[in-house]
Each structure stands twice: as C-alpha cells, then as structure tokens.
PDB file of C-alpha atoms in Angstrom:
ATOM      1  CA  UNK A 575       0.000   0.000   0.000  1.00 39.00           C
ATOM      2  CA  UNK A 576       3.025   2.254  -0.381  1.00 41.00           C
ATOM      3  CA  UNK A 577       3.451   2.691   3.362  1.00 49.00           C
ATOM      4  CA  UNK A 578       7.251   2.665   3.152  1.00 62.00           C
ATOM      5  CA  UNK A 579       7.686   1.684   6.792  1.00 64.00           C
ATOM      6  CA  UNK A 580       9.662  -1.289   8.020  1.00 71.00           C
ATOM      7  CA  UNK A 581      10.738  -2.565  11.416  1.00 73.00           C
ATOM      8  CA  UNK A 582      14.294  -1.338  11.017  1.00 77.00           C
ATOM      9  CA  UNK A 583      13.138   2.227  10.286  1.00 68.00           C
ATOM     10  CA  UNK A 584      10.712   2.122  13.197  1.00 68.00           C
ATOM     11  CA  UNK A 585      13.251   0.703  15.656  1.00 70.00           C
ATOM     12  CA  UNK A 586      15.828   3.352  14.721  1.00 70.00           C
ATOM     13  CA  UNK A 587      13.257   6.140  15.001  1.00 66.00           C
ATOM     14  CA  UNK A 588      12.136   5.101  18.477  1.00 63.00           C
ATOM     15  CA  UNK A 589      15.690   4.548  19.670  1.00 66.00           C
ATOM     16  CA  UNK A 590      16.128   8.266  18.968  1.00 67.00           C
ATOM     17  CA  UNK A 591      12.849   9.118  20.720  1.00 59.00           C
ATOM     18  CA  UNK A 592      13.496   6.992  23.824  1.00 61.00           C
ATOM     19  CA  UNK A 593      15.486   9.540  25.907  1.00 66.00           C
ATOM     20  CA  UNK A 594      12.923  12.318  25.421  1.00 66.00           C
ATOM     21  CA  UNK A 595       9.666  10.485  24.642  1.00 62.00           C
ATOM     22  CA  UNK A 596       7.941  11.121  27.991  1.00 64.00           C
ATOM     23  CA  UNK A 597       8.965  14.768  28.010  1.00 57.00           C
ATOM     24  CA  UNK A 598       7.841  15.424  24.419  1.00 58.00           C
ATOM     25  CA  UNK A 599       4.709  13.299  24.252  1.00 64.00           C
ATOM     26  CA  UNK A 600       3.700  12.649  27.869  1.00 55.00           C
ATOM     27  CA  UNK A 601       1.316  15.573  28.263  1.00 60.00           C
ATOM     28  CA  UNK A 602       0.150  15.575  24.630  1.00 63.00           C
ATOM     29  CA  UNK A 603      -1.044  11.971  24.799  1.00 73.00           C
ATOM     30  CA  UNK A 604      -2.242  11.987  28.419  1.00 84.00           C
ATOM     31  CA  UNK A 605      -5.965  12.203  27.664  1.00 87.00           C
ATOM     32  CA  UNK A 606      -5.726   9.341  25.186  1.00 86.00           C
ATOM     33  CA  UNK A 607      -3.803   7.186  27.665  1.00 90.00           C
ATOM     34  CA  UNK A 608      -6.322   7.879  30.409  1.00 93.00           C
ATOM     35  CA  UNK A 609      -9.262   7.005  28.152  1.00 95.00           C
ATOM     36  CA  UNK A 610      -7.606   3.794  26.932  1.00 95.00           C
ATOM     37  CA  UNK A 611      -6.840   2.655  30.472  1.00 96.00           C
ATOM     38  CA  UNK A 612     -10.397   3.391  31.625  1.00 97.00           C
ATOM     39  CA  UNK A 613     -11.799   1.407  28.704  1.00 97.00           C
ATOM     40  CA  UNK A 614      -9.449  -1.501  29.408  1.00 98.00           C
ATOM     41  CA  UNK A 615     -10.334  -1.548  33.086  1.00 97.00           C
ATOM     42  CA  UNK A 616     -14.037  -1.644  32.281  1.00 97.00           C
ATOM     43  CA  UNK A 617     -13.228  -5.171  31.052  1.00 97.00           C
ATOM     44  CA  UNK A 618     -10.295  -5.883  33.364  1.00 96.00           C
ATOM     45  CA  UNK A 619      -8.371  -9.087  33.843  1.00 97.00           C
ATOM     46  CA  UNK A 620      -5.309  -9.962  31.792  1.00 98.00           C
ATOM     47  CA  UNK A 621      -4.219  -6.984  29.699  1.00 98.00           C
ATOM     48  CA  UNK A 622      -1.624  -6.836  26.933  1.00 98.00           C
ATOM     49  CA  UNK A 623      -0.287  -3.400  26.090  1.00 98.00           C
ATOM     50  CA  UNK A 624       1.339  -3.438  22.658  1.00 97.00           C
ATOM     51  CA  UNK A 625       3.736  -0.577  22.010  1.00 92.00           C
ATOM     52  CA  UNK A 626       4.208  -0.083  25.744  1.00 94.00           C
ATOM     53  CA  UNK A 627       7.215   2.128  25.014  1.00 90.00           C
ATOM     54  CA  UNK A 628       8.717   3.628  28.165  1.00 91.00           C
ATOM     55  CA  UNK A 629       5.905   2.155  30.246  1.00 93.00           C
ATOM     56  CA  UNK A 630       4.385   5.546  30.930  1.00 93.00           C
ATOM     57  CA  UNK A 631       0.886   4.001  31.190  1.00 94.00           C
ATOM     58  CA  UNK A 632       1.764   1.118  33.489  1.00 96.00           C
ATOM     59  CA  UNK A 633       1.540   2.890  36.887  1.00 96.00           C
ATOM     60  CA  UNK A 634      -1.964   4.131  36.067  1.00 95.00           C
ATOM     61  CA  UNK A 635      -3.575   0.685  35.820  1.00 97.00           C
ATOM     62  CA  UNK A 636      -5.235  -0.648  38.954  1.00 96.00           C
ATOM     63  CA  UNK A 637      -3.247  -3.307  40.751  1.00 96.00           C
ATOM     64  CA  UNK A 638      -6.143  -5.747  40.390  1.00 96.00           C
ATOM     65  CA  UNK A 639      -5.212  -6.220  36.706  1.00 96.00           C
ATOM     66  CA  UNK A 640      -2.365  -8.323  35.324  1.00 98.00           C
ATOM     67  CA  UNK A 641      -0.340  -6.615  32.630  1.00 98.00           C
ATOM     68  CA  UNK A 642       2.233  -7.589  30.032  1.00 98.00           C
ATOM     69  CA  UNK A 643       3.873  -4.940  27.865  1.00 98.00           C
ATOM     70  CA  UNK A 644       5.640  -5.475  24.547  1.00 97.00           C
ATOM     71  CA  UNK A 645       7.476  -3.153  22.196  1.00 94.00           C
ATOM     72  CA  UNK A 646       9.788  -3.380  19.200  1.00 91.00           C
ATOM     73  CA  UNK A 647      12.227  -0.811  20.636  1.00 90.00           C
ATOM     74  CA  UNK A 648      14.780  -2.102  23.125  1.00 92.00           C
ATOM     75  CA  UNK A 649      15.814   1.412  24.272  1.00 91.00           C
ATOM     76  CA  UNK A 650      12.185   2.260  25.016  1.00 89.00           C
ATOM     77  CA  UNK A 651      11.709  -1.011  26.897  1.00 93.00           C
ATOM     78  CA  UNK A 652      14.757  -0.371  29.057  1.00 93.00           C
ATOM     79  CA  UNK A 653      12.937   2.725  30.294  1.00 93.00           C
ATOM     80  CA  UNK A 654       9.843   0.614  30.947  1.00 94.00           C
ATOM     81  CA  UNK A 655      11.848  -1.976  32.891  1.00 96.00           C
ATOM     82  CA  UNK A 656      13.359   0.773  35.032  1.00 96.00           C
ATOM     83  CA  UNK A 657       9.896   2.159  35.706  1.00 95.00           C
ATOM     84  CA  UNK A 658       8.520  -1.243  36.731  1.00 97.00           C
ATOM     85  CA  UNK A 659      11.425  -1.768  39.134  1.00 97.00           C
ATOM     86  CA  UNK A 660      11.620   1.756  40.555  1.00 97.00           C
ATOM     87  CA  UNK A 661       7.867   2.054  41.133  1.00 97.00           C
ATOM     88  CA  UNK A 662       7.408  -1.548  42.332  1.00 97.00           C
ATOM     89  CA  UNK A 663       4.697  -2.269  39.764  1.00 98.00           C
ATOM     90  CA  UNK A 664       3.869  -5.767  40.977  1.00 97.00           C
ATOM     91  CA  UNK A 665       0.808  -5.973  38.706  1.00 97.00           C
ATOM     92  CA  UNK A 666       3.127  -5.974  35.658  1.00 98.00           C
ATOM     93  CA  UNK A 667       4.071  -9.560  34.872  1.00 98.00           C
ATOM     94  CA  UNK A 668       6.763  -8.498  32.435  1.00 96.00           C
ATOM     95  CA  UNK A 669       7.812  -6.420  29.442  1.00 97.00           C
ATOM     96  CA  UNK A 670       9.436  -7.898  26.362  1.00 97.00           C
ATOM     97  CA  UNK A 671      10.821  -7.010  22.962  1.00 95.00           C
ATOM     98  CA  UNK A 672       8.297  -8.271  20.428  1.00 96.00           C
ATOM     99  CA  UNK A 673       7.047  -7.531  16.937  1.00 95.00           C
ATOM    100  CA  UNK A 674       3.375  -6.520  17.052  1.00 95.00           C
ATOM    101  CA  UNK A 675       2.829  -8.367  13.779  1.00 95.00           C
ATOM    102  CA  UNK A 676       4.083 -11.654  15.291  1.00 95.00           C
ATOM    103  CA  UNK A 677       3.017 -11.780  18.915  1.00 97.00           C
ATOM    104  CA  UNK A 678       4.505 -14.653  20.864  1.00 97.00           C
ATOM    105  CA  UNK A 679       1.343 -15.575  22.750  1.00 98.00           C
ATOM    106  CA  UNK A 680      -1.207 -18.342  22.416  1.00 98.00           C
ATOM    107  CA  UNK A 681      -4.642 -17.726  20.921  1.00 98.00           C
ATOM    108  CA  UNK A 682      -7.254 -16.247  23.281  1.00 98.00           C
ATOM    109  CA  UNK A 683      -4.627 -15.270  25.903  1.00 98.00           C
ATOM    110  CA  UNK A 684      -5.870 -11.820  26.953  1.00 98.00           C
ATOM    111  CA  UNK A 685      -9.058 -10.153  28.101  1.00 98.00           C
ATOM    112  CA  UNK A 686      -7.934  -6.848  26.567  1.00 98.00           C
ATOM    113  CA  UNK A 687      -5.325  -5.761  24.038  1.00 98.00           C
ATOM    114  CA  UNK A 688      -4.427  -2.074  24.289  1.00 98.00           C
ATOM    115  CA  UNK A 689      -2.430  -0.322  21.551  1.00 97.00           C
ATOM    116  CA  UNK A 690      -1.868   3.393  22.005  1.00 92.00           C
ATOM    117  CA  UNK A 691      -0.428   5.301  19.039  1.00 87.00           C
ATOM    118  CA  UNK A 692       0.707   2.031  17.442  1.00 90.00           C
ATOM    119  CA  UNK A 693      -1.380   1.226  14.361  1.00 89.00           C
ATOM    120  CA  UNK A 694       0.012   4.131  12.336  1.00 84.00           C
ATOM    121  CA  UNK A 695       3.626   3.091  13.005  1.00 83.00           C
ATOM    122  CA  UNK A 696       3.635  -0.633  12.181  1.00 89.00           C
ATOM    123  CA  UNK A 697       4.594  -1.796   8.664  1.00 87.00           C
ATOM    124  CA  UNK A 698       1.415  -3.845   8.183  1.00 92.00           C
ATOM    125  CA  UNK A 699      -1.519  -2.504  10.250  1.00 92.00           C
ATOM    126  CA  UNK A 700      -3.922  -5.217   9.088  1.00 95.00           C
ATOM    127  CA  UNK A 701      -1.562  -8.058  10.033  1.00 96.00           C
ATOM    128  CA  UNK A 702      -1.049  -6.373  13.393  1.00 96.00           C
ATOM    129  CA  UNK A 703      -4.792  -6.119  13.999  1.00 98.00           C
ATOM    130  CA  UNK A 704      -5.142  -9.779  13.034  1.00 98.00           C
ATOM    131  CA  UNK A 705      -2.658 -10.605  15.790  1.00 98.00           C
ATOM    132  CA  UNK A 706      -4.553  -8.478  18.312  1.00 98.00           C
ATOM    133  CA  UNK A 707      -7.724 -10.390  17.482  1.00 98.00           C
ATOM    134  CA  UNK A 708      -5.944 -13.744  17.633  1.00 98.00           C
ATOM    135  CA  UNK A 709      -4.600 -13.257  21.157  1.00 98.00           C
ATOM    136  CA  UNK A 710      -7.848 -11.715  22.478  1.00 98.00           C
ATOM    137  CA  UNK A 711     -10.339 -14.087  24.028  1.00 97.00           C
ATOM    138  CA  UNK A 712     -13.886 -14.236  22.631  1.00 97.00           C
ATOM    139  CA  UNK A 713     -15.804 -11.385  24.249  1.00 97.00           C
ATOM    140  CA  UNK A 714     -12.588  -9.508  24.931  1.00 98.00           C
ATOM    141  CA  UNK A 715     -11.713  -6.091  23.545  1.00 98.00           C
ATOM    142  CA  UNK A 716      -9.105  -4.458  21.338  1.00 98.00           C
ATOM    143  CA  UNK A 717      -8.638  -0.834  22.378  1.00 98.00           C
ATOM    144  CA  UNK A 718      -6.798   1.566  20.106  1.00 97.00           C
ATOM    145  CA  UNK A 719      -5.891   5.215  20.495  1.00 91.00           C
ATOM    146  CA  UNK A 720      -4.545   6.703  17.314  1.00 85.00           C
ATOM    147  CA  UNK A 721      -4.328   9.604  14.958  1.00 79.00           C
ATOM    148  CA  UNK A 722      -6.868   9.159  12.172  1.00 76.00           C
ATOM    149  CA  UNK A 723      -6.186  10.986   8.913  1.00 58.00           C
ATOM    150  CA  UNK A 724      -8.592  13.627   7.691  1.00 48.00           C
ATOM    151  CA  UNK A 725     -10.913  12.601   4.875  1.00 58.00           C
ATOM    152  CA  UNK A 726     -10.887  15.978   3.115  1.00 48.00           C
ATOM    153  CA  UNK A 727      -9.830  19.601   3.404  1.00 52.00           C
ATOM    154  CA  UNK A 728      -6.643  21.383   4.389  1.00 58.00           C
ATOM    155  CA  UNK A 729      -5.679  18.911   7.104  1.00 48.00           C
ATOM    156  CA  UNK A 730      -5.783  16.039   4.620  1.00 48.00           C
ATOM    157  CA  UNK A 731      -3.653  18.039   2.179  1.00 46.00           C
ATOM    158  CA  UNK A 732      -1.122  18.783   4.927  1.00 43.00           C
ATOM    159  CA  UNK A 733      -1.014  15.139   6.028  1.00 47.00           C
ATOM    160  CA  UNK A 734      -0.361  13.993   2.484  1.00 50.00           C
ATOM    161  CA  UNK A 735       2.393  16.591   2.076  1.00 40.00           C
ATOM    162  CA  UNK A 736       3.987  15.750   5.437  1.00 41.00           C
ATOM    163  CA  UNK A 737       3.809  11.955   4.987  1.00 47.00           C
ATOM    164  CA  UNK A 738       7.311  11.399   3.479  1.00 51.00           C
ATOM    165  CA  UNK A 739       8.949  13.303   6.350  1.00 49.00           C
ATOM    166  CA  UNK A 740       6.774  11.543   8.925  1.00 45.00           C
ATOM    167  CA  UNK A 741       7.974   8.161   7.628  1.00 49.00           C
ATOM    168  CA  UNK A 742      11.492   9.081   8.739  1.00 52.00           C
ATOM    169  CA  UNK A 743      10.106   9.883  12.190  1.00 52.00           C
ATOM    170  CA  UNK A 744       8.444   6.462  12.290  1.00 49.00           C
ATOM    171  CA  UNK A 745       4.722   7.052  11.616  1.00 52.00           C
ATOM    172  CA  UNK A 746       2.121   7.823   8.929  1.00 56.00           C
ATOM    173  CA  UNK A 747      -0.022  10.908   9.509  1.00 55.00           C
ATOM    174  CA  UNK A 748      -2.476  10.207   6.679  1.00 58.00           C
ATOM    175  CA  UNK A 749      -3.746   6.866   8.031  1.00 77.00           C
ATOM    176  CA  UNK A 750      -7.443   6.680   6.981  1.00 83.00           C
ATOM    177  CA  UNK A 751     -10.365   5.411   9.037  1.00 86.00           C
ATOM    178  CA  UNK A 752     -11.354   3.206   6.081  1.00 88.00           C
ATOM    179  CA  UNK A 753      -8.435   0.876   6.779  1.00 91.00           C
ATOM    180  CA  UNK A 754      -9.787   0.031  10.222  1.00 94.00           C
ATOM    181  CA  UNK A 755     -13.347  -0.328   8.941  1.00 94.00           C
ATOM    182  CA  UNK A 756     -12.300  -2.544   6.049  1.00 95.00           C
ATOM    183  CA  UNK A 757     -10.142  -4.683   8.328  1.00 97.00           C
ATOM    184  CA  UNK A 758     -13.037  -5.343  10.708  1.00 96.00           C
ATOM    185  CA  UNK A 759     -15.339  -6.219   7.825  1.00 96.00           C
ATOM    186  CA  UNK A 760     -12.789  -8.567   6.266  1.00 96.00           C
ATOM    187  CA  UNK A 761     -11.865 -10.223   9.534  1.00 97.00           C
ATOM    188  CA  UNK A 762     -15.457 -11.095  10.320  1.00 95.00           C
ATOM    189  CA  UNK A 763     -14.888 -12.036  13.974  1.00 97.00           C
ATOM    190  CA  UNK A 764     -14.735  -8.550  15.467  1.00 98.00           C
ATOM    191  CA  UNK A 765     -17.235  -5.733  15.766  1.00 97.00           C
ATOM    192  CA  UNK A 766     -16.768  -2.014  16.275  1.00 97.00           C
ATOM    193  CA  UNK A 767     -18.356  -0.883  19.533  1.00 97.00           C
ATOM    194  CA  UNK A 768     -16.985   2.640  19.929  1.00 97.00           C
ATOM    195  CA  UNK A 769     -15.240   5.395  18.008  1.00 94.00           C
ATOM    196  CA  UNK A 770     -14.686   8.559  20.048  1.00 92.00           C
ATOM    197  CA  UNK A 771     -12.688  11.706  19.174  1.00 87.00           C
ATOM    198  CA  UNK A 772      -9.857  12.548  21.547  1.00 83.00           C
ATOM    199  CA  UNK A 773      -7.732  15.650  22.209  1.00 76.00           C
ATOM    200  CA  UNK A 774      -5.826  17.461  20.946  1.00 67.00           C
ATOM    201  CA  UNK A 775      -8.357  19.000  18.554  1.00 60.00           C
ATOM    202  CA  UNK A 776     -10.132  15.707  17.871  1.00 66.00           C
ATOM    203  CA  UNK A 777      -7.314  14.527  15.596  1.00 74.00           C
ATOM    204  CA  UNK A 778      -7.019  11.319  17.613  1.00 81.00           C
ATOM    205  CA  UNK A 779      -9.644   8.671  18.230  1.00 88.00           C
ATOM    206  CA  UNK A 780     -10.342   6.024  20.830  1.00 95.00           C
ATOM    207  CA  UNK A 781     -11.518   2.933  18.942  1.00 97.00           C
ATOM    208  CA  UNK A 782     -12.864  -0.234  20.550  1.00 98.00           C
ATOM    209  CA  UNK A 783     -13.470  -3.577  18.878  1.00 98.00           C
ATOM    210  CA  UNK A 784     -14.967  -6.640  20.536  1.00 98.00           C
ATOM    211  CA  UNK A 785     -13.960 -10.134  19.501  1.00 98.00           C
ATOM    212  CA  UNK A 786     -16.961 -12.280  18.726  1.00 96.00           C
ATOM    213  CA  UNK A 787     -17.290 -15.877  19.822  1.00 85.00           C
ATOM    214  CA  UNK A 788     -19.676 -18.512  21.052  1.00 58.00           C
ATOM    215  CA  UNK A 789     -19.027 -17.731  24.690  1.00 55.00           C
ATOM    216  CA  UNK A 790     -19.289 -13.916  24.441  1.00 49.00           C
ATOM    217  CA  UNK A 791     -23.024 -13.807  25.056  1.00 42.00           C
ATOM    218  CA  UNK A 792     -22.750 -16.375  27.844  1.00 47.00           C
ATOM    219  CA  UNK A 793     -20.184 -14.143  29.517  1.00 48.00           C
ATOM    220  CA  UNK A 794     -22.654 -11.270  29.538  1.00 46.00           C
ATOM    221  CA  UNK A 795     -20.708  -9.259  27.008  1.00 45.00           C
ATOM    222  CA  UNK A 796     -23.349  -8.658  24.334  1.00 41.00           C
ATOM    223  CA  UNK A 797     -23.178  -5.180  22.783  1.00 39.00           C
ATOM    224  CA  UNK A 798     -25.546  -2.668  24.302  1.00 35.00           C
ATOM    225  CA  UNK A 799     -27.463  -0.587  21.737  1.00 31.00           C
ATOM    226  CA  UNK A 800     -26.045   2.621  23.225  1.00 30.00           C
ATOM    227  CA  UNK A 801     -22.469   1.446  22.690  1.00 35.00           C
ATOM    228  CA  UNK A 802     -22.588   1.675  18.920  1.00 33.00           C
ATOM    229  CA  UNK A 803     -19.941   3.785  17.251  1.00 35.00           C
ATOM    230  CA  UNK A 804     -20.172   7.526  16.994  1.00 35.00           C
ATOM    231  CA  UNK A 805     -18.098  10.030  15.101  1.00 32.00           C
ATOM    232  CA  UNK A 806     -14.410  10.337  15.826  1.00 37.00           C
TER     233      UNK A 806
END
C-alpha cells in the first residue's frame, strides 16, 4: 500500500525518541492514555499493552489487573523496565521485545489488548490487527488510540504533504479510518463498539473492537445498543 515503513526504520526512530519520549509526548497523549486505560479496566483481567514504550501508562492501571507490555524498541523497553522496578509495579508480569505483527502468545490469551499510538507506526496494520484479534479471548476487547487521517480539506492536504517526512520519524499521519473499517469487515470475527474523538483538537480517536465468539453472550458481554460507534 506504499506505506514505506519497516521494522528497522521504526526501531531506529524510536531509539532516537526513547530519551525524550515522555517529556515530548507525555502531556500531549495523556488524555488518550487515560481514556484507553479506563476502557481496558471496564473489562479488566489480563491486559496486553502493545507498544508499551517507556511504560508511561503502566503505573496508572489498577493493581487488580495483570499486565504484560511489549514493544519493538529495546531502548524504550529499558525505560519501561526501570519504571517497573523503581515504582514496584507488581501488577506488571513483564515487558518484552516483540514484533506486534508476530506476537509470541497463544490464541485467546488476553481479556484486553491495548495499543496506544501504534497502528500508524507498524509496517502492516492489518496483520497487526489480526494478531490483536488472535490473542484476544472471545468477548474480549481491542482498544486503540490513534491519529486518524482527515478525509478531506486542508488537514488532509497537509497530512499527504507531510507523509514522506513523517515516515522518517516512524509514523504515517495520513492513516485513513477506512483501513480500520475494512479490516473489521474482512476479519469477520470482530465488531466495532466505539469510536470517540480525543484531544488534541479531535485529531485522535479512541476505537474499541470486541472479539466475537460462542461464549461472548454467555459471559454477559453482548453489545448494548447505546455502545454503537459515533463520530471520531
């Protein structure tokens, strides 16, 4: 699809970001992190955070959850490991270097998969989403927070113009909503349950998918009519 991103480019980009990531992006992404954590904790249980980075989210989860964090960037994960140790985050079962497109977990392993600001930086977003669905249990949720590209207007024109430079920084600013919608339709075993605009300026969205399965209804996890997706 002409994305021009690969794991080597991404790893190098985030090795450069690692020393300053929390300072540069901590406040900017705080509302998205808070919303993603709240959505994950509404399900609770065993949570996988993909793209855990420096582990900035980990202290904010309740200790009643069990967390595993993975990331492609070793320098970012070293920060996360330091955070887990220094803040005695006993609810974190571990952090590991792992490719989001090839998760080293069994099928149906997690109640929730959280990916904050990840889908626009992986080489193959659809393969990555397939992995999220694979390791989620039936009735579990996939929770994304991400920049969604504009569909028209000046912002779309800017995103298209900026895209080649953004690739070198490790992300794609023009990522369209249609890719997520088409993935869910093709996959056939997930359903969209929420799409909510997030700050700053509504350029980011919280997106929730639920994995379908024979035991989802038995677990009391049928979709409520009011939970259907809105604009975002």
